[in-house]
Coordinates of C-alpha atoms in Angstrom, one line a residue:
X1447 CA 0.0 0.0 0.0
X1448 CA 1.1 3.6 -0.5
X1449 CA -0.3 7.0 0.6
X1450 CA -2.4 8.9 -1.9
X1451 CA -4.7 12.0 -1.7
X1452 CA -7.7 9.5 -1.6
X1453 CA -6.3 7.2 1.1
X1454 CA -4.2 4.1 1.0
X1455 CA -3.3 3.0 -2.6
X1456 CA -3.4 -0.6 -3.8
X1457 CA -1.7 -2.3 -6.7
X1458 CA -3.6 -2.1 -10.0
X1459 CA -3.5 -5.8 -11.0
X1460 CA -7.3 -6.1 -10.9
X1461 CA -7.8 -4.4 -14.3
X1462 CA -5.5 -7.0 -16.0
X1463 CA -7.7 -9.8 -14.7
X1464 CA -10.9 -8.0 -15.9
X1465 CA -9.4 -7.4 -19.3
X1466 CA -8.2 -11.0 -19.7
X1467 CA -11.6 -12.3 -18.6
X1468 CA -13.4 -10.3 -21.2
X1469 CA -10.9 -11.2 -23.9
X1470 CA -11.1 -14.9 -23.3
X1471 CA -14.7 -15.5 -22.0
X1472 CA -16.8 -12.6 -23.2
X1473 CA -19.2 -10.4 -21.2
X1474 CA -20.2 -12.9 -18.5
X1475 CA -19.1 -15.9 -16.5
X1476 CA -20.9 -18.9 -15.1
X1477 CA -18.5 -19.4 -12.3
X1478 CA -15.5 -17.6 -10.8
X1479 CA -13.2 -19.1 -8.2
X1480 CA -10.4 -18.0 -5.9
X1481 CA -9.1 -17.9 -2.4
X1482 CA -11.0 -16.2 0.3
X1483 CA -8.2 -13.6 0.5
X1484 CA -9.2 -12.4 -3.0
X1485 CA -12.8 -11.6 -2.1
X1486 CA -11.7 -8.0 -1.2
X1487 CA -10.3 -6.0 -2.8
X1488 CA -9.6 -8.2 -5.9
X1489 CA -12.9 -9.7 -6.7
X1490 CA -14.9 -6.7 -5.7
X1491 CA -12.8 -4.6 -8.1
X1492 CA -13.3 -7.1 -10.9
X1493 CA -17.0 -6.9 -10.4
X1494 CA -17.0 -3.1 -10.5
X1495 CA -14.8 -3.0 -13.6
X1496 CA -16.6 -5.6 -15.5
X1497 CA -20.0 -4.2 -14.7
X1498 CA -18.9 -0.7 -15.8
X1499 CA -17.4 -2.1 -19.0
X1500 CA -20.6 -4.0 -19.9
X1501 CA -23.1 -1.5 -18.7
X1502 CA -24.4 -3.5 -15.8
X1503 CA -24.7 -1.8 -12.4
X1504 CA -25.7 -2.1 -8.8
X1505 CA -26.0 1.3 -7.2
X1506 CA -28.3 3.4 -5.0
X1507 CA -30.8 0.6 -4.5
X1508 CA -31.1 -0.1 -8.3
X1509 CA -29.7 -3.2 -9.9
X1510 CA -29.5 -4.4 -13.5
X1511 CA -31.1 -7.7 -14.3
X1512 CA -28.0 -9.5 -15.4
X1513 CA -24.9 -10.1 -13.4
X1514 CA -21.3 -10.4 -14.7
X1515 CA -20.8 -13.7 -12.8
X1516 CA -23.5 -16.1 -11.7
X1517 CA -21.6 -18.1 -9.1
X1518 CA -18.7 -17.1 -6.9
X1519 CA -16.7 -19.9 -5.1
X1520 CA -14.2 -18.7 -2.5
X1521 CA -12.0 -21.5 -0.9
X1522 CA -10.4 -21.3 2.5
X1523 CA -6.7 -21.9 3.1
X1524 CA -5.0 -25.1 4.2
X1525 CA -3.0 -24.6 7.4
X1526 CA 0.1 -26.5 8.6
X1527 CA 1.3 -26.0 12.2
X1528 CA -1.0 -23.0 12.6
X1529 CA 0.2 -21.2 9.5
X1530 CA -1.3 -20.8 6.0
X1531 CA 0.3 -23.3 3.6
X1532 CA 2.3 -21.5 0.9
X1533 CA 5.2 -22.0 -1.3
X1534 CA 6.8 -18.7 -0.1
X1535 CA 6.8 -20.1 3.5
X1536 CA 8.2 -23.4 2.2
X1537 CA 5.6 -25.2 4.3
X1538 CA 3.6 -26.8 1.5
X1539 CA 2.9 -30.5 0.8
X1540 CA 2.3 -31.5 -2.8
X1541 CA -0.7 -33.8 -3.6
X1542 CA 1.7 -36.4 -4.9
X1543 CA 3.8 -36.4 -1.7
X1544 CA 0.6 -36.6 0.4
X1545 CA -0.7 -39.6 -1.4
X1546 CA 2.8 -41.2 -1.3
X1547 CA 3.0 -40.8 2.4
X1548 CA -0.6 -41.4 3.4
X1549 CA -2.3 -43.4 0.6
X1550 CA -5.4 -42.4 -1.3
X1551 CA -7.9 -43.4 1.4
X1552 CA -6.5 -41.0 4.0
X1553 CA -7.9 -38.1 1.9
X1554 CA -11.4 -39.4 2.2
X1555 CA -11.5 -38.9 6.0

């Protein structure tokens, strides 16, 4: 984050995702997924940008009939020893390693 006249600034990577989505999938999506940490600000910015681009809106108690995305699925994080699993923390376990060490039936529990 950085200081700006409007408050704390954030990186502008949301617009690239919105542009790629429209380029590859058109004006609407059936389903969009991501980690729960992307709900705000990333996915809320994608919605605002895609709605503005396509003429859809939700403002001041009024709402257009169509939505940019029908279903949102936000997944939680896996934790190892109380910390979020991530490659940057080097505390991750690959699926292959998990099945090698525990077998396929352990994942069903």
